[in-house]
JSON list of C-alpha atoms in Angstrom, two decimals:
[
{"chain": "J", "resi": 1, "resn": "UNK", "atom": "CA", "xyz": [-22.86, -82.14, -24.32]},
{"chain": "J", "resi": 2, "resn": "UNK", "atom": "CA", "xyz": [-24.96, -79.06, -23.51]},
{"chain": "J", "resi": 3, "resn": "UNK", "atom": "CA", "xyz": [-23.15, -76.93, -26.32]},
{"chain": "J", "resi": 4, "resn": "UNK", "atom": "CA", "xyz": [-23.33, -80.22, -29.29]},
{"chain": "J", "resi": 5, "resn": "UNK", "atom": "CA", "xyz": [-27.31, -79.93, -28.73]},
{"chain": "J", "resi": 6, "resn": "UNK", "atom": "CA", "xyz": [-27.64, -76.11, -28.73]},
{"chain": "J", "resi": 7, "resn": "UNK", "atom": "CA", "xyz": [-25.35, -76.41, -31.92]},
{"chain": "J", "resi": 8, "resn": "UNK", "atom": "CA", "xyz": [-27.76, -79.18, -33.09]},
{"chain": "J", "resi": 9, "resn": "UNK", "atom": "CA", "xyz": [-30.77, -77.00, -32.61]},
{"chain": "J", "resi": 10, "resn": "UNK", "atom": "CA", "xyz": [-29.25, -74.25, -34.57]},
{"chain": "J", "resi": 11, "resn": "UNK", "atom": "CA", "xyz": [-28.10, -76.85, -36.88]},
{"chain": "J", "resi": 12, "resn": "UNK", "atom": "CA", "xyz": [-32.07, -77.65, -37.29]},
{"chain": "J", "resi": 13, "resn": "UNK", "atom": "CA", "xyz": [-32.96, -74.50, -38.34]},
{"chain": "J", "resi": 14, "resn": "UNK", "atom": "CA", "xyz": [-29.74, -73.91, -40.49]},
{"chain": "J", "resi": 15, "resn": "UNK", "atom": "CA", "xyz": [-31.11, -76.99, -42.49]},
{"chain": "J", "resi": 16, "resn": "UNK", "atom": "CA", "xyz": [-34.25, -75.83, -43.27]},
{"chain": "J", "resi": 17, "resn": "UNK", "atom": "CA", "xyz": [-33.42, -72.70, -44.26]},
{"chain": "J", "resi": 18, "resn": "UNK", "atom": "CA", "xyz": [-30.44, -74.27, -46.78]},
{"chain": "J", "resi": 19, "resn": "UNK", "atom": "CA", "xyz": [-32.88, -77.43, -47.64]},
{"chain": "J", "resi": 20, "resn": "UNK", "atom": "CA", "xyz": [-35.91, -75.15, -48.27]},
{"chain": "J", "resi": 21, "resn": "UNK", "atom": "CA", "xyz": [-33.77, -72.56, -50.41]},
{"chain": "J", "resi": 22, "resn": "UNK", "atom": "CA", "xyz": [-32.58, -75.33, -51.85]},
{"chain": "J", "resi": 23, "resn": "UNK", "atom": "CA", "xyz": [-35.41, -76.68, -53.36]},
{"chain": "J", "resi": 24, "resn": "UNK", "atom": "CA", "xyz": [-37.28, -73.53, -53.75]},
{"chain": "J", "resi": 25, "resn": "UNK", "atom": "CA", "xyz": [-34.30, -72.42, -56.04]},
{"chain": "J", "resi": 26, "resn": "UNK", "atom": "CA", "xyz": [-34.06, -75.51, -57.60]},
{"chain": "J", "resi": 27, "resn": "UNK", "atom": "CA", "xyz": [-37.81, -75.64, -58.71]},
{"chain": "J", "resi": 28, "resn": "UNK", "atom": "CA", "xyz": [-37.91, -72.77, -60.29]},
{"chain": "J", "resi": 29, "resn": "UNK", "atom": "CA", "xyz": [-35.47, -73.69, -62.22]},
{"chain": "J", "resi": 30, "resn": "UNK", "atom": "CA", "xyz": [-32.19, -72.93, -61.13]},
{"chain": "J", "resi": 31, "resn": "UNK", "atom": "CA", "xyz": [-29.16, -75.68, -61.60]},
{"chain": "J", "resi": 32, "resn": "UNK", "atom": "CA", "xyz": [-28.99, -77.55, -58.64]},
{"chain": "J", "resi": 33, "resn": "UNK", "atom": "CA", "xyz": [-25.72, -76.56, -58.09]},
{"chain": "J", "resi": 34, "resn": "UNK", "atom": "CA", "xyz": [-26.16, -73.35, -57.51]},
{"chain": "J", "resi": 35, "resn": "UNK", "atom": "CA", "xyz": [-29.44, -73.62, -55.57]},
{"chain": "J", "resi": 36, "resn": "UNK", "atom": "CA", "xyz": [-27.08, -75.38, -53.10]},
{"chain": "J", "resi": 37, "resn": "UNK", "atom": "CA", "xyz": [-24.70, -73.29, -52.89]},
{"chain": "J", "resi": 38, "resn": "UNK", "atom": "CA", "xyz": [-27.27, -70.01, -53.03]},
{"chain": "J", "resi": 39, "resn": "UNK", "atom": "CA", "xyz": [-28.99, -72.18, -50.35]},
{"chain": "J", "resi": 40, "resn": "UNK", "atom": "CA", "xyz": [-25.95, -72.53, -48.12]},
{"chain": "J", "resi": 41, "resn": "UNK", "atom": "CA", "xyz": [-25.61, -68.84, -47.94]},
{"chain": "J", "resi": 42, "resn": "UNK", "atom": "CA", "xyz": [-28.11, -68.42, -46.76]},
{"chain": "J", "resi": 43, "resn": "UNK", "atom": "CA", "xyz": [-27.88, -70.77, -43.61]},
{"chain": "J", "resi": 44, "resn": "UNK", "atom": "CA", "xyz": [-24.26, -69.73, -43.42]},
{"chain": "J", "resi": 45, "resn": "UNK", "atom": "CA", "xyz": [-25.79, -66.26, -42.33]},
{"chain": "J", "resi": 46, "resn": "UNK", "atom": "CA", "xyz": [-27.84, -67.52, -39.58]},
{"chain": "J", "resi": 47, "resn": "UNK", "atom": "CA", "xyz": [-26.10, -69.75, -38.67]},
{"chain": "J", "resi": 48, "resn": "UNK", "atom": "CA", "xyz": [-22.98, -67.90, -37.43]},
{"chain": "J", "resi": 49, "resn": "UNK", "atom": "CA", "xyz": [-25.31, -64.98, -35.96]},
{"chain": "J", "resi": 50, "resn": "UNK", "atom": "CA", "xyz": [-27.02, -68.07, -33.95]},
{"chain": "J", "resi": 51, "resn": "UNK", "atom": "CA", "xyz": [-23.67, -70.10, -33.45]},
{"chain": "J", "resi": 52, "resn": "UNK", "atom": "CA", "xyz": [-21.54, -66.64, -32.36]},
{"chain": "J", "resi": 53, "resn": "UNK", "atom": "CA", "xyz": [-24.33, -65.48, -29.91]},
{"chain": "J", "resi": 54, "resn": "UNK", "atom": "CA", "xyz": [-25.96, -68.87, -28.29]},
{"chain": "J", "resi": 55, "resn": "UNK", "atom": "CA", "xyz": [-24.04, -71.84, -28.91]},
{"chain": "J", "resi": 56, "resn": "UNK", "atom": "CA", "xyz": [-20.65, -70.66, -28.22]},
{"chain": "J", "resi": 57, "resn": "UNK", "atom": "CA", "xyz": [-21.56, -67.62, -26.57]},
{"chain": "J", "resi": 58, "resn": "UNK", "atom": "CA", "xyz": [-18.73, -65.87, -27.89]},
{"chain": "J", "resi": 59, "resn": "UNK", "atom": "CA", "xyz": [-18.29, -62.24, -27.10]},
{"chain": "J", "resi": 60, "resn": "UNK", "atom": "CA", "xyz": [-15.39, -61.10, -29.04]},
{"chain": "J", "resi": 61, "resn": "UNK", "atom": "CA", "xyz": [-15.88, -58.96, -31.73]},
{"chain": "J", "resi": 62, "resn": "UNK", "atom": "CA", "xyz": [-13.13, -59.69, -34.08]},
{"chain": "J", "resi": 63, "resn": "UNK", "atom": "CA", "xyz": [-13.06, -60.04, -37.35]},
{"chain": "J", "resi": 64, "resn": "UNK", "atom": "CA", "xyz": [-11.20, -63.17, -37.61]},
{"chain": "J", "resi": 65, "resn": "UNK", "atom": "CA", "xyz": [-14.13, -64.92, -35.79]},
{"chain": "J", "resi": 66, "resn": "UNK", "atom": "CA", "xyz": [-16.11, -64.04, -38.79]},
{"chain": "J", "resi": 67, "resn": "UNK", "atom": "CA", "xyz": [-13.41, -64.94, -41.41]},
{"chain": "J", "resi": 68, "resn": "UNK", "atom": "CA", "xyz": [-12.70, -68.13, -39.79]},
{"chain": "J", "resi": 69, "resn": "UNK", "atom": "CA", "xyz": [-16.90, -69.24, -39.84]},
{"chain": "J", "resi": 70, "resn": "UNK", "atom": "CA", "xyz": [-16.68, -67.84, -43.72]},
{"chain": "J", "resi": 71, "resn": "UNK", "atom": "CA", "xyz": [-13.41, -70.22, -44.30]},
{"chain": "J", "resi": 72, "resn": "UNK", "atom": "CA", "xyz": [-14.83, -73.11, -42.78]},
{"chain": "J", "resi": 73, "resn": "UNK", "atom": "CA", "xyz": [-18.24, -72.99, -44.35]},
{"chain": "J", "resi": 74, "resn": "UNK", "atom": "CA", "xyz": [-16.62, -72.62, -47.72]},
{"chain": "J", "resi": 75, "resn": "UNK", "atom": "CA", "xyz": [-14.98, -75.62, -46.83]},
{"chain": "J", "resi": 76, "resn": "UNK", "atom": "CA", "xyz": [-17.88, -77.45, -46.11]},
{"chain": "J", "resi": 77, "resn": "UNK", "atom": "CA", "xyz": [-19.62, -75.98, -48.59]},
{"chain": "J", "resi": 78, "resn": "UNK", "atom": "CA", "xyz": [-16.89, -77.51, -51.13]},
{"chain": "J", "resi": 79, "resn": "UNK", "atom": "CA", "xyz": [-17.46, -80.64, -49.70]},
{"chain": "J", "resi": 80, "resn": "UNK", "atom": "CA", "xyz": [-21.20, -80.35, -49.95]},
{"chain": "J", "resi": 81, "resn": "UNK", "atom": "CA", "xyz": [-21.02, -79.72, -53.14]},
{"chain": "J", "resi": 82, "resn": "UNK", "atom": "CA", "xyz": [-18.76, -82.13, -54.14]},
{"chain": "J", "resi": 83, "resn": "UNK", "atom": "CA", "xyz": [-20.57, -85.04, -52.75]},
{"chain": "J", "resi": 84, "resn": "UNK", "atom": "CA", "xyz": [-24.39, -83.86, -54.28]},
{"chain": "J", "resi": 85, "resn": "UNK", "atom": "CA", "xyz": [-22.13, -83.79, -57.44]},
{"chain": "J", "resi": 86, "resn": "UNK", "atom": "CA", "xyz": [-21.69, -87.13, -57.33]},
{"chain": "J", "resi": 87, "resn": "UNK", "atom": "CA", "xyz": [-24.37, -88.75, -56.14]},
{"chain": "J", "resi": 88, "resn": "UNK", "atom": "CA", "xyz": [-26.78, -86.67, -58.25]},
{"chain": "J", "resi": 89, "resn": "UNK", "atom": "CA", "xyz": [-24.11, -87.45, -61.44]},
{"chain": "J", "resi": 90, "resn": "UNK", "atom": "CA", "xyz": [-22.42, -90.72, -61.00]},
{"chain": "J", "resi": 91, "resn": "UNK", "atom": "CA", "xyz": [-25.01, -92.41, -58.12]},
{"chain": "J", "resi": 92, "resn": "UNK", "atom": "CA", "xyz": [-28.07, -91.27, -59.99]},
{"chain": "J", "resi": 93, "resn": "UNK", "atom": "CA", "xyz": [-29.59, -89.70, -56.93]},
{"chain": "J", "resi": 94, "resn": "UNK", "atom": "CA", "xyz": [-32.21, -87.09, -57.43]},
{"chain": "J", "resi": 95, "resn": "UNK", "atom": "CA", "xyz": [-31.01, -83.64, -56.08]},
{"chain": "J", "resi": 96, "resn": "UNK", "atom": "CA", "xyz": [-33.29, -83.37, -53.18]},
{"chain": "J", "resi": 97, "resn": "UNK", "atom": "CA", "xyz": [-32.86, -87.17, -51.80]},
{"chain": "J", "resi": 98, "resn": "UNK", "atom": "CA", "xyz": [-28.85, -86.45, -52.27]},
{"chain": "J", "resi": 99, "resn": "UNK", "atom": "CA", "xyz": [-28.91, -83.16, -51.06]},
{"chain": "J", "resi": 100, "resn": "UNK", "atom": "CA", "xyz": [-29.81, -84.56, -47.44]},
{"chain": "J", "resi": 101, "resn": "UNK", "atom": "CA", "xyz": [-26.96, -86.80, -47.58]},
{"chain": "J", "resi": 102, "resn": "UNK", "atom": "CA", "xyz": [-24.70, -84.29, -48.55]},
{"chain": "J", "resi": 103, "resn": "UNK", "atom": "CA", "xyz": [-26.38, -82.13, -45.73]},
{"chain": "J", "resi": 104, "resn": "UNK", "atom": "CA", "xyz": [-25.69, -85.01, -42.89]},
{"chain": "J", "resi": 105, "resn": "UNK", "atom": "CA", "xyz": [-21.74, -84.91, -44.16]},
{"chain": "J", "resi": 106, "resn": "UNK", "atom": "CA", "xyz": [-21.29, -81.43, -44.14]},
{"chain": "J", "resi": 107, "resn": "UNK", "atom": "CA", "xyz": [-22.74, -80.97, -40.72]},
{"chain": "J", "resi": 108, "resn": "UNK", "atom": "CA", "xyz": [-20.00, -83.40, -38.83]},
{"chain": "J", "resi": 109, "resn": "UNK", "atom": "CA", "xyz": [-17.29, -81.28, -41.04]},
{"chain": "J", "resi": 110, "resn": "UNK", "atom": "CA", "xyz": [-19.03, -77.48, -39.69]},
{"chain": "J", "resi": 111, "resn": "UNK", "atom": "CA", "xyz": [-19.44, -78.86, -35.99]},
{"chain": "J", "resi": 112, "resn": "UNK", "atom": "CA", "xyz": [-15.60, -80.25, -35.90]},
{"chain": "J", "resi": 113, "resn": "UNK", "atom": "CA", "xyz": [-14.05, -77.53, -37.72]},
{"chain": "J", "resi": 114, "resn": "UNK", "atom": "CA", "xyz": [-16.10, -74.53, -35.54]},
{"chain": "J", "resi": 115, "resn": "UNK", "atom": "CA", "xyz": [-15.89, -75.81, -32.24]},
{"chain": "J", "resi": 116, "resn": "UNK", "atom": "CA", "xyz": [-12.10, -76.59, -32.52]},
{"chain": "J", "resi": 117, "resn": "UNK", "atom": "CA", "xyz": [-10.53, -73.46, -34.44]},
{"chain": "J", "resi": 118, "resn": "UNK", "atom": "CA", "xyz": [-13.54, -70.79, -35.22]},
{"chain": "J", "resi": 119, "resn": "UNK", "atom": "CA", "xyz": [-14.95, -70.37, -31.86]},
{"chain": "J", "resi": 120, "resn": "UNK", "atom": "CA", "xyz": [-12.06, -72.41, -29.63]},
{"chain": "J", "resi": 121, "resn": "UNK", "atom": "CA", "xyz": [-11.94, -70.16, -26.15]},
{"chain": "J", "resi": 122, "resn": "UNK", "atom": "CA", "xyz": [-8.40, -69.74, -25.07]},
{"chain": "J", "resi": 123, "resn": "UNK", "atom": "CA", "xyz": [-7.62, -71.35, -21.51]},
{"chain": "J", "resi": 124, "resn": "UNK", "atom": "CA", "xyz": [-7.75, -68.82, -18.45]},
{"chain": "J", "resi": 125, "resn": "UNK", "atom": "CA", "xyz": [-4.65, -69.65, -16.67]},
{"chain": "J", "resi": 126, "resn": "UNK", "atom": "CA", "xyz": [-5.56, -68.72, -12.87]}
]
């Protein structure tokens, strides 16, 4: 329970950062598309540095930590954008009101996915 609200805490400030490059991207003028997924870069960044160091305290320095957090943000990221797609296109959502939807789904996916393959610790046998 401890680790789900340190991972929701970084998962705050993840979502500003995205939601605020978001719609700073998107007001000046930039397809909302690509706001999101310029955006979710950026959150992507901070939040593995946060995730790796403080929410899963993870120590190793591999490089298939990293490349596992990039595959499964792409993933979500997919999914992200898949779902602002359609509710901005086919539900007639506005960007930013969808955008938070999209946000809520994409966080379940990146908590689920991260806690059971990126950062899963292997079992000490002892």
């Amino acid at each position: 329970m401890k680790r789900l609200l340190k991972f929701g805490t970084v998962g705050v400030f993840n979502t500003l950062i995205t939601f605020a490059s978001f719609t700073f991207f998107f007001f000046i003028g930039i397809n909302y598309l690509a706001a999101n997924v310029m955006g979710y870069i950026l959150g992507m960044l901070n939040s593995y540095y946060w995730n790796k160091k403080w929410v899963f305290k993870d120590k190793r320095d591999k490089a298939s930590i990293f490349y596992k957090f990039v595959v499964v943000n792409m993933v979500t990221l997919g999914v992200h954008t898949l779902l602002l797609f359609l509710l901005v296109d086919y539900a007639g959502l506005q960007p930013i009101i969808a955008n938070l939807f999209a946000t809520g789904a994409g966080l379940a996916i990146n908590y689920f996915i991260n806690s059971k393959w990126t950062f899963r610790q292997e079992q000490q046998v002892g």
